[in-house]
Tab-separated table of C-alpha atoms in Angstrom:
chain	number	residue	atom	x	y	z
H	138	MET	CA	38.647	-9.813	9.857
H	139	ARG	CA	38.017	-11.901	13.017
H	140	ILE	CA	36.145	-15.161	12.412
H	141	LEU	CA	33.637	-16.142	15.107
H	142	ASP	CA	33.158	-19.794	16.022
H	143	ARG	CA	29.768	-21.423	15.725
H	144	ALA	CA	29.028	-21.179	19.439
H	145	ALA	CA	29.638	-17.437	19.389
H	146	LEU	CA	27.479	-17.058	16.327
H	147	ARG	CA	24.629	-18.891	18.037
H	148	GLU	CA	24.903	-16.613	21.070
H	149	ARG	CA	25.034	-13.477	19.018
H	150	ARG	CA	21.674	-11.944	18.195
H	151	LEU	CA	20.954	-11.367	14.551
H	152	LEU	CA	19.637	-7.963	13.662
H	153	ARG	CA	16.401	-8.258	11.804
H	154	TRP	CA	15.600	-5.050	9.972
H	155	PRO	CA	12.252	-4.961	8.130
H	156	VAL	CA	12.653	-4.261	4.404
H	157	ALA	CA	8.978	-3.919	3.598
H	158	LEU	CA	5.589	-3.963	5.217
H	159	LEU	CA	3.131	-6.704	4.237
H	160	LEU	CA	-0.496	-5.700	4.586
H	161	THR	CA	-3.432	-8.008	3.911
H	162	LEU	CA	-6.332	-6.047	2.511
H	163	ALA	CA	-9.515	-8.029	3.235
H	164	LEU	CA	-11.696	-6.902	0.362
H	165	ALA	CA	-15.254	-7.338	1.676
H	166	THR	CA	-18.326	-5.149	1.544
H	167	GLN	CA	-18.324	-4.410	5.271
H	168	GLY	CA	-15.758	-4.104	8.024
H	169	CYS	CA	-13.570	-1.759	10.026
H	170	SER	CA	-10.263	-0.057	9.511
H	171	TYR	CA	-6.914	-1.448	10.477
H	172	VAL	CA	-3.329	-0.225	10.674
H	173	LYS	CA	-0.320	-2.520	10.540
H	174	PRO	CA	2.877	-0.935	11.929
H	175	LEU	CA	6.401	-1.762	10.885
H	176	LEU	CA	7.873	-4.895	12.416
H	177	ASN	CA	10.070	-4.314	15.435
H	178	SER	CA	12.963	-6.509	16.527
H	179	GLY	CA	12.410	-5.543	20.172
H	180	ASP	CA	15.967	-4.231	20.606
H	181	ASP	CA	16.009	-0.433	20.392
H	182	THR	CA	19.792	-0.286	20.602
H	183	ASP	CA	20.226	-2.544	17.593
H	184	LEU	CA	17.600	-0.592	15.665
H	185	ASP	CA	19.358	2.693	16.368
H	186	ASP	CA	22.661	1.233	15.195
H	187	ALA	CA	21.062	-0.057	12.007
H	188	ALA	CA	19.345	3.278	11.363
H	189	ASN	CA	22.647	5.113	11.700
H	190	ALA	CA	24.372	2.609	9.431
H	191	ASN	CA	21.682	2.983	6.764
H	192	GLU	CA	21.358	6.758	7.055
H	193	GLY	CA	21.066	8.372	3.639
H	194	GLU	CA	19.843	5.207	1.918
H	195	PRO	CA	16.377	5.304	0.295
H	196	LEU	CA	13.583	3.631	2.221
H	197	PRO	CA	12.208	0.439	0.664
H	198	PRO	CA	8.720	0.774	-0.820
H	199	PRO	CA	5.755	-0.653	1.118
H	200	VAL	CA	4.427	-4.000	-0.078
H	201	ALA	CA	0.713	-4.808	-0.220
H	202	ASN	CA	-0.699	-8.320	-0.226
H	203	ILE	CA	-4.383	-8.220	-1.186
H	204	ALA	CA	-6.601	-11.019	0.112
H	205	ILE	CA	-9.585	-11.852	-2.110
H	206	SER	CA	-12.778	-13.449	-0.824
H	207	TYR	CA	-15.659	-15.013	-2.752
H	208	ARG	CA	-19.238	-15.271	-1.556
H	209	ARG	CA	-20.397	-17.539	-4.381
H	210	SER	CA	-19.107	-21.024	-5.045
H	211	GLY	CA	-17.213	-21.224	-8.325
H	212	ASP	CA	-16.619	-17.464	-8.530
H	213	ALA	CA	-13.313	-16.189	-9.888
H	214	LEU	CA	-11.192	-13.064	-10.265
H	215	THR	CA	-11.528	-11.306	-13.602
H	216	ARG	CA	-9.819	-7.936	-13.092
H	217	ALA	CA	-7.882	-5.932	-10.503
H	218	THR	CA	-7.222	-2.183	-10.627
H	219	VAL	CA	-5.255	0.172	-8.380
H	220	ILE	CA	-5.977	3.923	-8.531
H	221	LYS	CA	-3.652	6.487	-6.982
H	222	PHE	CA	-4.789	9.715	-5.282
H	223	PHE	CA	-2.746	12.582	-3.861
H	224	GLY	CA	-5.036	13.995	-1.165
H	225	ALA	CA	-8.256	13.391	0.749
H	226	GLU	CA	-11.040	15.446	2.347
H	227	VAL	CA	-13.786	14.173	4.644
H	228	ILE	CA	-16.983	15.869	3.454
H	229	ALA	CA	-19.594	14.026	5.532
H	230	THR	CA	-19.821	11.612	8.461
H	231	HIS	CA	-22.845	9.798	9.843
H	232	GLN	CA	-23.531	7.134	12.439
H	233	ARG	CA	-23.942	3.640	11.009
H	234	ASP	CA	-24.775	2.022	14.341
H	235	ALA	CA	-23.939	2.482	17.996
H	236	ALA	CA	-20.275	1.582	17.482
H	237	HIS	CA	-19.499	2.543	13.898
H	238	THR	CA	-19.468	5.692	11.788
H	239	GLU	CA	-19.206	5.992	8.013
H	240	SER	CA	-17.494	8.876	6.223
H	241	VAL	CA	-17.740	10.186	2.689
H	242	VAL	CA	-14.231	11.065	1.550
H	243	ARG	CA	-13.418	12.993	-1.598
H	244	PHE	CA	-10.001	12.134	-2.997
H	245	ASP	CA	-7.795	14.406	-5.068
H	246	GLY	CA	-6.534	13.013	-8.361
H	247	GLY	CA	-7.398	9.546	-9.543
H	248	VAL	CA	-4.762	7.952	-11.781
H	249	PRO	CA	-4.895	4.207	-12.544
H	250	ILE	CA	-1.363	2.926	-11.978
H	251	TRP	CA	-1.873	-0.845	-12.188
H	252	GLU	CA	-4.467	-3.051	-13.824
H	253	PHE	CA	-4.583	-6.634	-15.012
H	254	LYS	CA	-7.280	-9.006	-16.209
H	255	ALA	CA	-7.814	-12.672	-16.952
H	256	ASP	CA	-6.271	-13.819	-20.228
H	257	GLU	CA	-8.827	-13.366	-23.000
H	258	GLY	CA	-7.670	-16.526	-24.767
H	259	THR	CA	-8.696	-18.678	-21.804
H	260	PHE	CA	-11.430	-16.478	-20.375
H	261	GLY	CA	-14.119	-19.086	-21.014
H	262	SER	CA	-12.457	-21.531	-18.649
H	263	ILE	CA	-13.230	-19.250	-15.699
H	264	THR	CA	-16.679	-20.799	-15.412
H	265	GLY	CA	-15.741	-24.243	-16.697
H	266	VAL	CA	-12.963	-26.763	-16.350
H	267	GLY	CA	-9.851	-25.140	-14.951
H	268	ALA	CA	-11.713	-22.312	-13.242
H	269	ALA	CA	-9.798	-22.886	-10.015
H	270	LYS	CA	-6.673	-21.223	-11.403
H	271	TYR	CA	-8.621	-17.945	-11.585
H	272	THR	CA	-10.034	-18.222	-8.060
H	273	LEU	CA	-7.043	-16.504	-6.502
H	274	LYS	CA	-7.013	-16.134	-2.728
H	275	SER	CA	-4.556	-13.243	-2.798
H	276	ILE	CA	-2.424	-11.115	-5.079
H	277	GLU	CA	0.687	-9.039	-4.413
H	278	TYR	CA	0.887	-5.474	-5.687
H	279	ALA	CA	3.007	-5.151	-8.852
H	280	LYS	CA	3.168	-8.927	-9.462
H	281	VAL	CA	0.854	-10.177	-12.210
H	282	PRO	CA	-0.327	-13.723	-11.414
H	283	ALA	CA	-0.210	-16.540	-13.938
H	284	HIS	CA	-3.080	-16.701	-16.475
H	285	PHE	CA	-3.588	-12.924	-16.231
H	286	THR	CA	-2.401	-10.094	-18.496
H	287	GLN	CA	-1.272	-6.643	-17.361
H	288	ILE	CA	-3.045	-3.690	-18.982
H	289	ILE	CA	-1.585	-0.743	-17.038
H	290	PRO	CA	1.210	0.039	-17.483
H	291	GLU	CA	1.708	-1.333	-20.973
H	292	GLU	CA	5.292	-2.336	-20.206
H	293	GLY	CA	7.211	-3.019	-17.041
H	294	PRO	CA	6.043	-3.056	-13.429
H	295	PRO	CA	3.894	-0.274	-11.930
H	296	GLU	CA	5.419	2.458	-9.808
H	297	PRO	CA	6.069	1.589	-6.139
H	298	LEU	CA	3.560	2.609	-3.506
H	299	ASP	CA	4.359	6.117	-2.226
H	300	ARG	CA	4.363	7.121	1.415
H	301	GLY	CA	1.783	9.861	1.886
H	302	ALA	CA	-0.337	8.818	-1.107
H	303	TYR	CA	-3.830	7.302	-1.180
H	304	TYR	CA	-4.906	4.275	-3.193
H	305	VAL	CA	-8.145	2.504	-4.034
H	306	PHE	CA	-7.854	-1.220	-4.737
H	307	GLN	CA	-10.692	-2.469	-6.940
H	308	ILE	CA	-11.372	-6.209	-7.307
H	309	GLU	CA	-13.830	-7.490	-9.938
H	310	ARG	CA	-15.195	-11.030	-10.012
H	311	GLN	CA	-16.857	-13.234	-12.608
H	312	SER	CA	-20.155	-13.092	-10.679
H	313	GLY	CA	-20.274	-9.307	-11.168
H	314	SER	CA	-19.341	-8.568	-7.554
H	315	THR	CA	-16.863	-5.703	-7.109
H	316	SER	CA	-15.188	-4.679	-3.860
H	317	TYR	CA	-13.073	-1.649	-2.996
H	318	GLN	CA	-10.511	-0.777	-0.367
H	319	ALA	CA	-9.263	2.773	0.296
H	320	VAL	CA	-5.691	2.886	1.579
H	321	LYS	CA	-3.407	5.576	2.975
H	322	VAL	CA	0.336	4.899	3.092
H	323	LEU	CA	1.785	6.327	6.299
H	324	ALA	CA	5.242	7.807	6.793
H	325	ASP	CA	6.651	4.636	8.365
H	326	GLY	CA	5.416	2.514	5.459
H	327	SER	CA	2.397	1.052	7.245
H	328	LEU	CA	-0.962	1.070	5.484
H	329	GLN	CA	-4.242	2.346	6.896
H	330	ALA	CA	-7.212	0.843	5.074
H	331	TYR	CA	-10.999	1.060	5.018
H	332	ASN	CA	-13.656	-0.797	3.096
H	333	ALA	CA	-15.096	1.588	0.529
H	334	GLN	CA	-17.966	2.091	-1.868
H	335	PRO	CA	-17.766	4.552	-4.788
H	336	ARG	CA	-19.909	7.670	-4.779
H	337	ALA	CA	-20.054	10.608	-7.186
H	338	GLY	CA	-16.814	11.579	-8.887
H	339	SER	CA	-13.752	10.698	-6.830
H	340	SER	CA	-15.725	10.311	-3.588
H	341	TYR	CA	-16.028	7.055	-1.650
H	342	LEU	CA	-18.013	5.991	1.402
H	343	LEU	CA	-15.497	4.606	3.913
H	344	CYS	CA	-16.353	2.244	6.748
H	345	CYS	CA	-15.758	2.369	9.555
H	346	ASN	CA	-14.577	4.956	12.101
H	347	VAL	CA	-12.193	6.906	9.884
H	348	THR	CA	-9.415	8.398	12.007
H	349	SER	CA	-9.201	12.181	12.297
H	350	ASP	CA	-5.728	12.246	10.756
H	351	PHE	CA	-6.702	10.218	7.676
H	352	PRO	CA	-7.053	13.322	5.455
H	353	GLU	CA	-3.964	14.999	6.929
H	354	PRO	CA	-0.764	15.187	4.836
H	355	VAL	CA	2.030	12.820	5.774
H	356	ILE	CA	5.373	14.341	6.756
H	357	LEU	CA	8.134	12.144	5.401
H	358	PRO	CA	11.498	11.793	7.149
H	359	GLU	CA	13.292	12.710	3.915
H	360	THR	CA	11.220	15.880	3.599
H	361	THR	CA	12.131	16.977	7.133
H	362	GLN	CA	15.825	16.443	6.483
H	363	ASP	CA	15.704	18.216	3.142
H	364	THR	CA	13.882	21.176	4.684
H	365	GLY	CA	16.542	21.559	7.328
H	366	THR	CA	19.236	21.498	4.672
H	367	GLU	CA	17.498	24.100	2.534
H	368	ASN	CA	16.986	26.443	5.501
H	369	ALA	CA	20.618	26.245	6.583
H	370	PRO	CA	22.835	29.202	5.596
H	371	SER	CA	24.753	28.669	2.406
H	372	GLU	CA	28.310	29.793	1.895
H	373	GLU	CA	28.032	29.588	-1.869
H	374	SER	CA	27.217	32.551	-4.025
H	375	PRO	CA	23.836	32.527	-5.816
H	376	ASP	CA	25.352	31.785	-9.194
H	377	GLN	CA	27.232	28.771	-7.768
H	378	SER	CA	24.489	27.167	-5.714
H	379	GLY	CA	22.062	26.711	-8.604
H	380	ALA	CA	18.280	26.184	-8.445
H	381	PRO	CA	16.924	23.690	-5.893
H	382	ALA	CA	15.755	20.379	-7.270
H	383	SER	CA	12.029	19.692	-7.180
H	384	GLY	CA	10.591	16.319	-6.257
H	385	ALA	CA	7.441	14.525	-7.279
H	386	PRO	CA	4.639	14.357	-4.690
């Protein structure tokens, strides 16, 4: 193997390949949607080379950083819950003001996949001495902060965020204030999010200006490749090829 000197190493560009997408979800009662794309190194040639080198390897799961705001002095986080949905349907849209529309979206499913709360043994300190340790400014999905206890799942970390799935992040505070954020994970791992308010059943009012493709299914790169493989002619006899494997949504 050829060893490069330090000068050559400094001149050589390092390939920076994003391993996960960090999205800050500003959990407030009002606001507009946002989409954060995957980071780009700016060198398409290097990206193509890296993609070819990593072909066949599983994509890393998206990462969500949730920012938490407090409107009252001395308020604190008491519980956080993440609910997973498998589909969405826009059932109503109305004009909020001249520049913003609100949409009622009914989600399909509704499975809590992650939940944690403040430790019961020290819960009283949330409003007294030491309350600052519960006034978290942000949390990262699947990482339980100190002084909190995970409820769901009972053991181990929650499942990774799935491309093509929908999630509602629910943040509860000591003051009684609760905020929601509805999120769609796109095929490239970016997250599209809207402030939300619960309605009947699994419906939420989303604000603002929900994109037309929000309820549309996401076509994953792996799915496209698998489909092409399944449609290709097979030289094996039926009793040798076996039944095709099925994957989770």
